[in-house]
mmCIF file of C-alpha atoms in Angstrom:
data_model
loop_
_atom_site.group_PDB
_atom_site.id
_atom_site.type_symbol
_atom_site.label_atom_id
_atom_site.label_comp_id
_atom_site.label_asym_id
_atom_site.label_seq_id
_atom_site.Cartn_x
_atom_site.Cartn_y
_atom_site.Cartn_z
ATOM 1 C CA MET A 28 226.887 81.928 47.090
ATOM 2 C CA THR A 29 226.658 81.364 50.830
ATOM 3 C CA GLU A 30 223.408 80.564 52.583
ATOM 4 C CA ALA A 31 223.787 83.728 54.654
ATOM 5 C CA LYS A 32 223.934 85.882 51.509
ATOM 6 C CA LEU A 33 220.958 84.056 50.023
ATOM 7 C CA GLN A 34 218.954 84.806 53.159
ATOM 8 C CA VAL A 35 219.849 88.502 52.910
ATOM 9 C CA LEU A 36 218.793 88.562 49.245
ATOM 10 C CA ARG A 37 215.486 86.854 50.007
ATOM 11 C CA LYS A 38 214.728 89.366 52.743
ATOM 12 C CA CYS A 39 215.729 92.271 50.473
ATOM 13 C CA ASN A 40 213.261 90.937 47.911
ATOM 14 C CA ASN A 41 210.439 90.730 50.439
ATOM 15 C CA ASP A 42 211.084 93.805 52.613
ATOM 16 C CA LEU A 43 211.842 97.184 51.036
ATOM 17 C CA ILE A 44 212.714 98.852 54.351
ATOM 18 C CA TYR A 45 215.168 96.081 55.190
ATOM 19 C CA PHE A 46 216.631 96.433 51.700
ATOM 20 C CA GLY A 47 217.138 100.164 52.268
ATOM 21 C CA LYS A 48 218.810 99.583 55.622
ATOM 22 C CA VAL A 49 221.145 96.972 54.138
ATOM 23 C CA ILE A 50 222.424 98.941 51.144
ATOM 24 C CA THR A 51 222.145 102.515 52.489
ATOM 25 C CA PRO A 52 222.328 102.383 56.300
ATOM 26 C CA ASP A 53 223.434 106.036 56.443
ATOM 27 C CA THR A 54 220.051 107.004 54.957
ATOM 28 C CA PHE A 55 217.988 104.607 57.072
ATOM 29 C CA TYR A 56 219.771 105.260 60.372
ATOM 30 C CA LEU A 57 216.627 106.410 62.194
ATOM 31 C CA PRO A 58 213.557 104.253 62.892
ATOM 32 C CA SER A 59 211.228 104.405 59.902
ATOM 33 C CA PRO A 60 208.010 106.411 60.280
ATOM 34 C CA LYS A 61 205.027 104.146 60.868
ATOM 35 C CA PHE A 62 203.522 104.922 57.471
ATOM 36 C CA HIS A 63 206.633 103.442 55.801
ATOM 37 C CA ASN A 64 205.454 100.054 57.028
ATOM 38 C CA ILE A 65 202.181 100.645 55.172
ATOM 39 C CA ILE A 66 203.495 101.880 51.849
ATOM 40 C CA ALA A 67 206.715 99.836 51.568
ATOM 41 C CA PRO A 68 204.978 96.472 50.936
ATOM 42 C CA LYS A 69 202.685 98.107 48.382
ATOM 43 C CA LEU A 70 205.595 99.607 46.436
ATOM 44 C CA ILE A 71 206.903 96.097 45.694
ATOM 45 C CA ASP A 72 203.585 94.275 45.414
ATOM 46 C CA SER A 73 203.412 93.114 41.790
ATOM 47 C CA THR A 74 199.620 92.825 41.959
ATOM 48 C CA ILE A 75 199.326 96.592 42.553
ATOM 49 C CA LYS A 76 199.735 98.342 39.215
ATOM 50 C CA LYS A 77 199.160 101.935 40.301
ATOM 51 C CA TYR A 78 199.749 103.338 43.762
ATOM 52 C CA LEU A 79 199.455 106.876 45.167
ATOM 53 C CA ALA A 80 201.148 107.775 48.457
ATOM 54 C CA GLU A 81 200.927 111.194 50.102
ATOM 55 C CA ALA A 82 203.097 112.088 53.087
ATOM 56 C CA PRO A 83 204.492 115.204 54.787
ATOM 57 C CA ARG A 84 207.834 116.575 53.659
ATOM 58 C CA GLY A 85 210.852 115.443 55.623
ATOM 59 C CA THR A 86 209.576 111.914 56.252
ATOM 60 C CA ALA A 87 211.990 110.147 53.867
ATOM 61 C CA LYS A 88 209.266 109.285 51.379
ATOM 62 C CA SER A 89 211.583 109.841 48.410
ATOM 63 C CA ALA A 90 214.386 107.834 50.022
ATOM 64 C CA LEU A 91 212.001 104.909 50.370
ATOM 65 C CA THR A 92 210.298 105.136 46.995
ATOM 66 C CA VAL A 93 213.616 105.378 45.150
ATOM 67 C CA LYS A 94 214.517 101.992 46.629
ATOM 68 C CA SER A 95 211.633 100.565 44.615
ATOM 69 C CA VAL A 96 213.660 101.377 41.476
ATOM 70 C CA PHE A 97 216.412 99.028 42.637
ATOM 71 C CA HIS A 98 213.872 96.397 43.625
ATOM 72 C CA HIS A 99 212.229 96.576 40.222
ATOM 73 C CA TYR A 100 215.297 95.786 38.144
ATOM 74 C CA LEU A 101 216.982 93.489 40.685
ATOM 75 C CA PHE A 102 213.981 91.311 41.534
ATOM 76 C CA GLU A 103 210.792 92.110 39.628
ATOM 77 C CA ALA A 104 211.919 92.408 35.982
ATOM 78 C CA PRO A 105 214.066 89.226 36.188
ATOM 79 C CA MET A 106 210.954 87.308 37.259
ATOM 80 C CA HIS A 107 209.494 88.233 33.868
ATOM 81 C CA ASN A 108 212.799 87.490 32.109
ATOM 82 C CA MET A 109 212.790 90.934 30.539
ATOM 83 C CA ASP A 110 214.649 94.228 30.374
ATOM 84 C CA ALA A 111 213.753 97.042 32.781
ATOM 85 C CA VAL A 112 212.898 100.524 31.516
ATOM 86 C CA ILE A 113 212.389 102.958 34.385
ATOM 87 C CA VAL A 114 211.368 106.619 34.309
ATOM 88 C CA ILE A 115 211.750 108.884 37.335
ATOM 89 C CA GLN A 116 209.733 112.070 37.039
ATOM 90 C CA SER A 117 209.782 114.937 39.516
ATOM 91 C CA LYS A 118 208.657 118.575 39.629
ATOM 92 C CA THR A 119 211.775 119.629 37.726
ATOM 93 C CA ARG A 120 214.362 117.785 35.702
ATOM 94 C CA ARG A 121 216.944 118.859 38.292
ATOM 95 C CA GLU A 122 215.006 117.170 41.096
ATOM 96 C CA ALA A 123 214.583 113.980 39.062
ATOM 97 C CA VAL A 124 218.318 113.954 38.288
ATOM 98 C CA LYS A 125 218.998 114.108 42.048
ATOM 99 C CA ARG A 126 217.059 110.849 42.470
ATOM 100 C CA LEU A 127 219.010 109.276 39.625
ATOM 101 C CA TRP A 128 222.290 110.552 41.068
ATOM 102 C CA SER A 129 221.613 108.701 44.334
ATOM 103 C CA ILE A 130 220.973 105.507 42.349
ATOM 104 C CA LYS A 131 224.155 105.947 40.299
ATOM 105 C CA ASN A 132 226.156 106.623 43.448
ATOM 106 C CA THR A 133 224.909 103.400 45.046
ATOM 107 C CA ILE A 134 225.588 101.311 41.931
ATOM 108 C CA GLU A 135 229.039 102.794 41.424
ATOM 109 C CA TYR A 136 230.478 103.090 44.914
ATOM 110 C CA ASN A 137 228.381 101.177 47.473
ATOM 111 C CA ASN A 138 230.426 98.153 48.542
ATOM 112 C CA THR A 139 227.493 96.340 50.148
ATOM 113 C CA TYR A 140 225.405 96.722 47.010
ATOM 114 C CA ARG A 141 228.287 95.537 44.834
ATOM 115 C CA ASP A 142 228.910 92.544 47.072
ATOM 116 C CA LEU A 143 225.261 91.469 46.907
ATOM 117 C CA PHE A 144 224.429 92.270 43.277
ATOM 118 C CA GLY A 145 227.722 92.591 41.450
ATOM 119 C CA CYS A 146 229.581 95.392 39.706
ATOM 120 C CA HIS A 147 227.589 96.807 36.812
ATOM 121 C CA GLY A 148 228.195 100.530 37.037
ATOM 122 C CA GLY A 149 230.009 102.747 34.578
ATOM 123 C CA VAL A 150 233.474 101.878 35.882
ATOM 124 C CA ASP A 151 232.970 98.125 35.449
ATOM 125 C CA ASN A 152 230.602 97.741 32.527
ATOM 126 C CA PRO A 153 231.806 98.179 28.922
ATOM 127 C CA ASP A 154 228.195 98.199 27.664
ATOM 128 C CA PHE A 155 227.058 101.200 29.662
ATOM 129 C CA ILE A 156 225.659 104.665 29.046
ATOM 130 C CA TRP A 157 226.243 106.901 32.049
ATOM 131 C CA ARG A 158 224.827 110.382 31.533
ATOM 132 C CA GLU A 159 223.522 112.910 34.027
ATOM 133 C CA ASP A 160 219.874 112.166 33.275
ATOM 134 C CA TYR A 161 220.034 108.686 31.733
ATOM 135 C CA ILE A 162 221.870 105.449 32.470
ATOM 136 C CA LYS A 163 221.843 102.086 30.763
ATOM 137 C CA PHE A 164 223.689 98.950 31.820
ATOM 138 C CA ARG A 165 223.497 95.157 31.835
ATOM 139 C CA TYR A 166 222.301 93.182 34.832
ATOM 140 C CA ASN A 167 221.909 89.394 34.709
ATOM 141 C CA ASN A 168 221.965 89.373 30.900
ATOM 142 C CA HIS A 169 219.232 92.009 30.633
ATOM 143 C CA TRP A 170 219.325 95.727 29.961
ATOM 144 C CA VAL A 171 218.401 98.202 32.683
ATOM 145 C CA THR A 172 217.542 101.723 31.515
ATOM 146 C CA ILE A 173 216.764 104.533 33.976
ATOM 147 C CA GLY A 174 215.872 108.035 32.819
ATOM 148 C CA SER A 175 214.973 111.174 34.764
ATOM 149 C CA ILE A 176 212.628 113.913 33.544
ATOM 150 C CA GLY A 177 210.749 116.900 34.894
ATOM 151 C CA THR A 178 207.010 117.491 35.081
ATOM 152 C CA GLY A 179 205.707 118.401 31.630
ATOM 153 C CA GLN A 180 208.304 116.382 29.753
ATOM 154 C CA GLN A 181 206.866 113.644 27.573
ATOM 155 C CA VAL A 182 206.688 110.047 28.832
ATOM 156 C CA ARG A 183 204.448 108.607 26.122
ATOM 157 C CA GLY A 184 206.392 106.839 23.418
ATOM 158 C CA ILE A 185 209.497 106.081 25.485
ATOM 159 C CA LEU A 186 210.807 102.795 24.151
ATOM 160 C CA GLU A 187 214.117 100.983 24.648
ATOM 161 C CA GLU A 188 214.629 98.452 21.889
ATOM 162 C CA ASP A 189 211.284 96.573 22.098
ATOM 163 C CA THR A 190 210.541 97.358 25.751
ATOM 164 C CA ARG A 191 208.169 100.041 26.944
ATOM 165 C CA VAL A 192 208.388 101.664 30.378
ATOM 166 C CA THR A 193 208.193 98.949 33.042
ATOM 167 C CA LEU A 194 208.246 101.277 36.079
ATOM 168 C CA PHE A 195 207.088 104.889 36.196
ATOM 169 C CA LEU A 196 207.996 106.643 39.462
ATOM 170 C CA LEU A 197 206.378 110.055 39.891
ATOM 171 C CA ASP A 198 207.954 111.675 42.966
ATOM 172 C CA ASP A 199 207.102 115.191 44.186
ATOM 173 C CA PRO A 200 205.663 116.217 40.806
ATOM 174 C CA GLU A 201 204.362 119.675 41.648
ATOM 175 C CA ASP A 202 205.672 122.958 43.026
ATOM 176 C CA GLU A 203 204.554 126.593 43.045
ATOM 177 C CA GLU A 204 205.693 127.204 39.475
ATOM 178 C CA ASN A 205 204.016 124.317 37.691
ATOM 179 C CA THR A 206 200.772 124.730 39.672
ATOM 180 C CA ALA A 207 200.463 128.493 39.184
ATOM 181 C CA THR A 208 197.230 128.151 37.199
ATOM 182 C CA GLY A 209 194.430 125.649 36.917
ATOM 183 C CA GLU A 210 195.212 125.301 33.230
ATOM 184 C CA GLN A 211 198.799 124.310 33.972
ATOM 185 C CA MET A 212 197.659 121.753 36.562
ATOM 186 C CA ASP A 213 195.268 120.248 34.017
ATOM 187 C CA LYS A 214 198.137 119.958 31.518
ATOM 188 C CA ASN A 215 200.322 118.281 34.144
ATOM 189 C CA TYR A 216 197.566 115.787 34.886
ATOM 190 C CA GLU A 217 196.962 114.995 31.214
ATOM 191 C CA LYS A 218 200.650 114.323 30.646
ATOM 192 C CA PHE A 219 200.772 112.184 33.779
ATOM 193 C CA LEU A 220 197.888 110.054 32.482
ATOM 194 C CA ALA A 221 199.652 109.718 29.133
ATOM 195 C CA GLY A 222 202.745 108.510 30.954
ATOM 196 C CA VAL A 223 200.820 105.904 32.915
ATOM 197 C CA ALA A 224 199.260 104.685 29.680
ATOM 198 C CA SER A 225 202.770 104.083 28.303
ATOM 199 C CA VAL A 226 203.739 101.567 30.990
ATOM 200 C CA ASP A 227 204.229 97.992 29.795
ATOM 201 C CA MET A 228 200.997 96.056 30.390
ATOM 202 C CA ARG A 229 202.868 93.390 32.327
ATOM 203 C CA PHE A 230 203.607 96.024 34.955
ATOM 204 C CA GLY A 231 201.222 98.950 34.427
#
């Protein structure tokens, strides 16, 4: 590996916005909003176990937070020499699948990503599972599992082999339908807390 590539990888590890610009420049073509510079370091800070970020719609919050999924299995989980089990939850299963689709698309077809991190998508990997809402593949001799679910679906008890959830990304969890009543909002919150409690203690 060349020194130039190593420098890019080091900066990707340390700077989530830079990482996003490197692998998906078409998404990060505009200057990042100022608040991105506040939340981006926190999304990859291993000392922060739980983090809540609120931002207006249309400010690329999801585009940024989804990059933390890549960072987790490319940089963070390998530091612990362990598999990565990631759950993306959104207001509906359909919305969560959209986040997973963007990840699958990058893994499968993004030449810059493949040049930096290798080819481990469904086309290249014989040990893969590549469904609409769930993918599983090998990276650096470890399993990476990413699932997508909607608000209200169960997170507690998710287990891949001997590994519990190592990253739980809750992105845009509520809309008009699942917040129609106070009772429903309470149920959403209880299930969210149950999901957080399921995160591997090394990460959660």
